Amino acid sequence: MTKMSRKPNKTDGRDQDNGKKDTLTETKGFKHPKKAYTVAALKELRKKSTRPSKVQPEQVPVSKDLGQNLRIISDLFHLPKNKDVVIREFLVPLLCPVKAAIIYIDGAADTKLVDGFVLQPLMLLSNINKLDEGGNFETVKNLLVPANQVKQAGNQQEIIDGVVNGDTAILLDNCDLALIVETKGWPGRSVSDPKTERVTQGPHESFNESFRQSLALIRKRVRTNSLMTEYFKVGWRSGTDLALVYLDGVVNPQIVREMKKRLKYIKVAYVTDTGIIQQFISDSPYSLIPTSLSTERPDRVAAYLNEGHVVIIMDGSPFAIIAPITIWGLLHSPEDYYLNPVVGTFTRIIRTISFFIGVMTPAFYIAITNYHPEMIPTDLLLAIAATREVVPFPVVVEVLLMEFSFELIREAGVRIPSVLGPTIGIVGALILGQAAVQANIVSPILVIVVAITALSSFTIPNIAFSLSIRILRFIFIILASIVGFIGIAFGLMVLTYMVTGLKSLGVPMLAPVAPFKPMSGDIVIRRPFFSFDSMPKYTNPQAKFLQAKLVRKWDPISRNKVKGDS
Amino acid sequence: MFRVKEGKISSNGLFVMLIILLVAKIFLGVPQAMVEEGDSAAWLLIIVSALAAVPGIWVLLKLMKKFPGKNLIQIAEELLGRPGAFLTGLILSFFSLFMASVIVREFSETVLTTVLPQTPISIISFFFIGAMLLGAYNGLEVISRASTLLYPFILAGIFSILFLTSNYINFNNLFPIMGSGVGKILYHAPGRSSMYTEVIFAGLIAANIKDTDVIPRQVWKAFAVSVVIFVVVELFYVADLRVPAAQKLYVPLFQLARLIYMGRFIQRIESVYIFVWFFLGALKLTVFLYSSAVALGWAFKIPIYQPLLFPISLLIFALSFIPAGVYTAFQLDMSIIREYGAIIAWGLPLALLVAAAVRRKGGGQTENKMDK
Amino acid sequence: MIVLILVLSVSFTLGCWDRKELEDQAFVQAIGIDKGQDNQLLVTFRIAIPSKAGLGPTGAGGGGGGGVGSVAAKSSLLTTVAAPTIPAAITLASGYVNRELNLMHTKVFIFGEPFARQGVGPLLSILSRYRELRRNIFVCVAKGEAFKLLAENTPDLEKSFTKYWEGVKLLESRLAINPGSLFHEFAIDTEALGISGTMMYLAENERAKTAKAGDIKIPPSFMEGNLGIKAGEIPRTGGNPIEYIGTAVFKGDKFTDVLNLTETQSFLMLTGNFNRATLGVKDPLIKNRFIPFEIKQGSPPIVKVDIKGDRVKIKERLSVEGDLVAIQGPVEYATDLGKQKLLQSAVEKHLEEQACSMVKRLQKRGIDMVGYGDYAKRNFLTRAEWNKYNWPEKFKEAEIDLKFVFRIRRTGLQGRQPEIHP
């Protein structure tokens, strides 16, 4: 219903010049004119920013005149003002010496690489035995640049692209092509521990902001020629590299096509993290439950790749996006797979239960104490009633107060410098709880309720998911305070309808439970690894099997089982 | 060719939705009404009335087999032209609407009498109607998925009630074995076969099921499973309470839940069953609202059924307040819908089948008109 | 956000029709019903006082003052109101208790003897209709007045009455000293044709307060090794004066008779609800020595009712198992199989006599406590036939044949008897 009523408003805002609707908008305050202005201004801005100068750089070919080229480039980079860009002119002592220049950005390019593998061969080694490979350009390209990646650039835009990405451009006089030599040397972290998805058993490597390293970490785990990495550039100003990673022959090609389509339509100035990409590609961006999984664990990515999912790696973000996913994946931790299946199943059950505890305990507390007091054992009931007698607020207010202050502690805990963080968190929680009880603001049982809720919301491995649990919790609190269990049941029903309607890249989020598909034994109960014969079916992968039919051939029991099956 | 835009579900989804539709009434007056008429042989009455429903279902399935991949309204259109389709759609739509309004009232009424006595009934109805609006708005796929997700919990809920009250069981309560007598049971059975009228829903969504050839199997399966559930619940209900008491209780399953007493800790837990109850009620209502809107869509050739939902649910809301009290509401269900509903549910397919025989149309040709 | 604020403000001010804070309600733990003047009811409420309840921070030292009162009695309020109906009594009580009375946690309904003899029928309806009262409430009949019994009830071990009553109920399965009747069972039995309802029987032991240990009178049945006493008759001093031994027998809705401890045990055995109890049997070989057993039902009783026209023949077969707890005399029952057989048949005879005398006594008055009518129903095809048969009358003339099979399974931790040297 809210959806229906909101739609016409939006169109009101856009058709500003429609005089009739002005009266409507007036009642709602200044919102609409403001919106309309921003839309118009944005269009203007876009026009401007896509054309920094009158002529597009890609229309300007590399000129044969080195001086001319350098002038254009200095102009494009606003050179004397812009101090990062370095232009070094020199002479290449070939058979017939030629004037040359290299352009790179200090800091983006690795100066050691520039010195040792661009300047040194060009200026010194070219002198040793003068060679000619059919023209200066060919000689330089084929003999004198011992770098691993060299590209040719025919117009100014390509030079700019190369240089802003940390490469070095070589310009030769009398040559209408430039050489872009790979010299990327961005500063960055080295591979380190995962920050958000820690495990006790399993690899401790995580992705980092470096694109290549992240991809390398995947390659390290999936060593096959069918691992595809397709590159995209996103953001016309940030020029961020994106890689779509998938296993050819395993993944359902429709999923790859869909993902490519969605990536192609991201037309923005900049992106800074995969979190932003997630919003662009999500099937339902307003959903509280994430429809794609972000992880910083290469082992997890490798596992998902093998099961026919696609992965997006972005330069500058330590989080990879996995899609399509199911809601069960949000409750899984890679550790589940590394431990004994019984233990794995146990931890998963705990997590699944804790999801419900995290969402509903305070609501349950309100519903029971306010609407269904018969459910509490009599002695406990009297104890609660006794502690409540000195508290001046209704239970709802009490719960909201406590939950709110807990949210404060949590939010503060994230901002507090890391050394102090945990201490202050604990101290805050303890002191607040204790003092609130002693000041008769809340009853002691409530502190238990809130503490359990808080703990259980932290057991959810996916951060986005655990954050949305906290919002859901408040919704359930309000519902419970209106009609008790009926309210909670209504909330659950609505949640069910919403979740069952969710799709991730077209795959229902609750698959393979609803809609029911043959299960691989990897939802809440985790079967032992050797029984994961077939791939999860819900993505319709091309490959059908994850392992041979008989993986424990030496084991008489499993051999008999297979015989019995077939 | 005209189509109302709906999703496609698997026949498994149909099975689950039928189970929900059929089983939901067990939370309302059914067990009590059965004891009223069948006495200690209430379980026998259920079995006999199920047997009485078999020909009706057979006719429906026969019709669906003759026109694979088509729903009742499409079949009516092919056989009787536009007027026939219009009439069929209208009948189905109003049938669902009427059932929905009665069920809204019954579920809200039972909530009121059991847990929330002072809340206005409109508020409770509002929650049911809100849930069903949202579900029906999201479409068939979502309803089927939600049913698939929740029905294990619903069945577990029902059986946990039976298990937790098993300390009251006394098999002597099931005697005299013939209850009110064979004659009475046979007399009441045909009317009671309308306990299974919801099966007609399969005919309404036949066009949206991916695997047409397994529909009959799934319908029979759902029918059989719900009959088994009815019989088991009835047996437990009568065995837990003696017949005289069992004939008098409103909301029998909830009464059983109130009886749960397993030591000091497990007692007074009937409120937990509100969840099962609400899920079941809301799911069933969602299906009814959906089928009412879709049938109307087919009747009036409205390709998008969603705009119909809100007016229909308002109608349901308004209609649900017509019965004066809880007793009239239950009477409406038990003595009108459950007695004469059979005429619509079994009569409509039969009429269409007769029409098909007269016009010599259909016959299971595998013409693929689904893609158009 | 605006929606949220709206919803919140609505929920705080308007809504929440059924919302009641715990501290705004008075939870009734027990209700006593007595006959007042002119057919009015005297309703006694035992209402918990949360701030003094056992678990509360201030309640812990509630009984510290010593003296007579128990913690449970001190942490609750006892009040009696005269009213025409129970809801009226609730309304009136709220008029001075300061909180709305809530019956959801009521554990027990106690009917005063005069009221119960007159018939509890008028109250069956409220118990099964009113949503706050539950069908699994315990029902008892008090000897004398219920309000007096509730007032004198001062549990020593329990801090709350709820737990006290739960404990009373638990003794049904532990020691079979009372039938542990729930209202549900009473109601469905009363409504049915072939069985009569039962309640627990409570009484105050007036001598317990005043008597000294030296002048306790021994009931005559003890001489037979038989605990043939009921509530109010335990020879003792000290402790809570309220006792809960025995079964109140109803004919229709009227209280008519009381079964004592041994009869209650027989009754529970005959109905198959017997779990475990101790039993003392006279030593068949040595006078004035007793042999205590711990007995339990081996398998559910097998009942057969043969109906030939007006002649009814009831056969019941029971199997009981027992463990020897002690042998007072010097006979080696534990190791001597021949003597064990002797002992077994002595026990069988003992159990049979106990059961027969109980069943026959009630049969004469047309009370079918065990529910043989329930089994008789199996001989009929339809309810109409069964109703026509007029069981209560036919039962009076029925021939009842009870047979016990008793086996000694275990003989305790010791084999032969200890030798005593003069």
XYZ file of C-alpha atoms in Angstrom, chain C residues 15-252:
238
model
C -3.593 0.919 21.210
C -2.636 -2.027 23.301
C -6.132 -2.946 24.277
C -5.061 -6.074 26.023
C -1.779 -4.852 27.326
C -1.474 -5.274 31.034
C 1.734 -4.828 32.892
C 2.596 -7.599 35.301
C 2.762 -5.204 38.213
C -0.800 -4.047 37.553
C -2.286 -7.446 38.136
C -2.846 -9.616 41.174
C -2.147 -13.240 40.432
C -4.432 -15.653 42.186
C -2.775 -18.918 43.157
C -5.639 -20.813 44.672
C -9.373 -20.405 44.859
C -11.646 -21.851 47.511
C -15.388 -22.177 47.032
C -17.798 -22.505 49.908
C -21.485 -22.407 50.341
C -22.578 -19.047 51.639
C -25.934 -17.997 52.913
C -28.900 -18.252 50.563
C -27.026 -20.120 47.853
C -24.428 -17.420 47.537
C -20.816 -18.374 47.079
C -18.013 -17.675 49.472
C -15.017 -17.304 47.270
C -11.593 -17.365 48.865
C -8.604 -16.103 46.940
C -4.973 -16.802 47.692
C -3.205 -13.944 45.954
C 0.541 -13.800 45.550
C 2.352 -10.689 46.725
C 5.215 -10.390 44.231
C 7.354 -8.065 46.297
C 7.453 -10.645 49.073
C 7.688 -13.660 46.816
C 10.576 -16.040 47.287
C 12.748 -14.913 44.430
C 12.387 -11.203 44.777
C 15.291 -9.252 46.227
C 13.287 -8.237 49.268
C 11.479 -11.512 49.634
C 14.481 -13.654 50.428
C 14.342 -12.970 54.128
C 10.574 -13.058 54.265
C 10.402 -15.909 56.723
C 13.241 -14.587 58.815
C 10.938 -13.475 61.555
C 10.366 -17.054 62.581
C 7.162 -17.887 64.359
C 4.252 -19.710 62.808
C 3.863 -18.459 59.257
C 5.674 -20.035 56.360
C 7.283 -17.995 53.614
C 4.569 -18.979 51.183
C 1.817 -17.913 53.555
C 3.551 -14.635 54.286
C 4.125 -13.797 50.652
C 0.491 -14.057 49.792
C -2.784 -12.523 50.698
C -5.831 -14.488 51.740
C -9.238 -13.025 51.330
C -12.791 -14.312 51.196
C -15.616 -12.578 49.395
C -19.268 -13.434 49.301
C -20.727 -13.097 45.828
C -23.349 -14.697 43.629
C -20.815 -15.753 40.978
C -17.059 -16.097 40.651
C -16.706 -13.128 38.228
C -18.631 -11.052 40.712
C -16.232 -12.167 43.402
C -13.320 -11.127 41.185
C -14.843 -7.711 40.700
C -15.506 -7.290 44.386
C -12.042 -8.455 45.349
C -10.490 -5.988 42.944
C -12.359 -3.375 44.899
C -9.913 -3.639 47.753
C -6.950 -5.586 46.453
C -6.028 -2.542 44.360
C -5.161 -4.604 41.310
C -7.116 -6.501 38.728
C -7.319 -10.143 39.695
C -5.789 -12.506 37.151
C -6.735 -16.160 37.333
C -4.312 -17.394 34.666
C -1.930 -18.765 37.234
C -4.521 -20.304 39.479
C -3.303 -23.752 40.275
C -6.042 -25.209 42.343
C -9.765 -25.040 42.986
C -10.823 -26.183 46.428
C -14.462 -26.941 47.117
C -15.701 -26.894 50.668
C -17.368 -30.120 51.721
C -20.896 -28.696 52.185
C -20.713 -27.095 48.771
C -19.381 -30.231 47.127
C -22.071 -32.371 48.691
C -24.668 -30.045 47.254
C -23.153 -30.422 43.810
C -20.373 -28.600 41.953
C -22.375 -28.583 38.702
C -23.052 -24.830 38.601
C -19.312 -24.170 38.562
C -18.384 -26.627 35.818
C -19.347 -24.080 33.230
C -17.127 -21.234 34.384
C -14.166 -23.540 34.645
C -14.540 -24.693 31.072
C -15.698 -21.410 29.579
C -13.740 -18.638 31.222
C -10.518 -18.129 29.334
C -8.366 -17.290 32.316
C -9.193 -20.536 34.056
C -7.756 -23.642 32.549
C -8.995 -27.137 32.173
C -5.842 -28.465 33.764
C -6.430 -26.831 37.111
C -6.256 -29.179 40.127
C -9.554 -29.800 41.840
C -9.915 -30.781 45.505
C -12.558 -31.241 48.073
C -11.778 -29.945 51.535
C -13.130 -31.488 54.648
C -15.064 -28.706 56.268
C -14.760 -25.281 54.741
C -12.397 -24.388 51.980
C -11.569 -20.951 53.382
C -10.526 -22.485 56.648
C -8.312 -24.963 54.882
C -6.724 -22.282 52.753
C -6.105 -20.182 55.826
C -4.492 -22.987 57.785
C -2.304 -24.099 54.898
C 1.232 -23.071 55.753
C 3.719 -24.961 53.609
C 7.007 -25.454 55.362
C 9.341 -26.341 52.525
C 7.947 -24.363 49.631
C 8.317 -20.669 49.223
C 5.286 -20.387 46.998
C 1.881 -21.992 46.901
C 2.181 -22.793 43.228
C 5.085 -25.034 43.922
C 3.312 -26.498 46.904
C 0.344 -27.567 44.801
C 2.586 -28.865 42.067
C 4.241 -30.959 44.743
C 0.895 -32.313 45.904
C 0.084 -33.322 42.355
C 3.500 -34.899 41.918
C 2.804 -37.231 44.836
C 0.194 -38.942 42.699
C 2.875 -40.452 40.516
C 5.457 -40.785 43.284
C 3.484 -42.384 46.075
C -0.084 -42.738 44.819
C -1.557 -41.110 47.894
C -4.072 -39.020 45.989
C -5.578 -39.205 42.512
C -4.030 -35.896 41.391
C -7.240 -35.006 39.620
C -7.323 -32.235 37.088
C -10.490 -30.367 36.402
C -10.391 -31.663 32.859
C -10.504 -35.257 34.013
C -13.238 -34.527 36.497
C -15.323 -32.699 33.923
C -15.155 -35.290 31.183
C -15.792 -38.106 33.647
C -18.764 -36.318 35.114
C -20.229 -35.706 31.696
C -19.777 -39.294 30.581
C -22.187 -42.051 31.366
C -19.832 -44.857 32.242
C -17.567 -43.327 34.864
C -17.763 -40.996 37.800
C -15.506 -38.111 38.633
C -12.920 -37.839 41.385
C -11.073 -35.073 43.106
C -8.257 -34.877 45.569
C -9.259 -34.914 49.204
C -7.832 -32.402 51.628
C -8.349 -32.007 55.330
C -6.900 -30.167 58.229
C -5.377 -32.269 60.988
C -6.461 -30.417 64.079
C -4.662 -32.683 66.489
C -1.316 -32.137 64.798
C -1.047 -28.648 66.246
C -1.879 -29.466 69.809
C -0.940 -33.098 70.341
C 2.387 -34.132 71.842
C 4.447 -36.956 70.414
C 3.714 -39.094 73.472
C -0.038 -39.222 73.148
C -0.471 -39.862 69.422
C -3.274 -42.300 68.820
C -2.615 -45.115 66.384
C -5.408 -45.757 63.871
C -6.748 -49.317 64.040
C -5.982 -50.149 60.423
C -2.268 -49.857 61.175
C -2.533 -53.091 63.140
C -3.252 -54.855 59.862
C -0.192 -53.358 58.274
C -2.527 -51.210 56.306
C -2.416 -47.448 55.900
C -6.160 -47.153 55.830
C -6.353 -43.482 56.722
C -7.275 -40.356 54.873
C -6.367 -36.714 55.109
C -6.758 -35.303 58.580
C -6.005 -38.594 60.241
C -2.239 -38.888 60.099
C -0.995 -39.618 63.621
C 1.641 -36.972 64.036
C 2.691 -33.668 65.521
C 4.189 -30.636 63.902
C 4.304 -29.518 60.346
C 1.714 -28.076 58.026
C -1.709 -28.997 59.412
C -3.117 -29.559 55.928
C -3.018 -33.121 54.593
C -3.847 -34.349 51.125
C -4.364 -38.049 51.292
C -7.323 -39.775 49.706
C -9.802 -39.457 46.926
C -13.063 -37.599 46.930
C -15.660 -39.682 45.123
C -18.466 -38.033 43.229
C -21.769 -39.324 42.126
C -22.819 -37.088 39.317
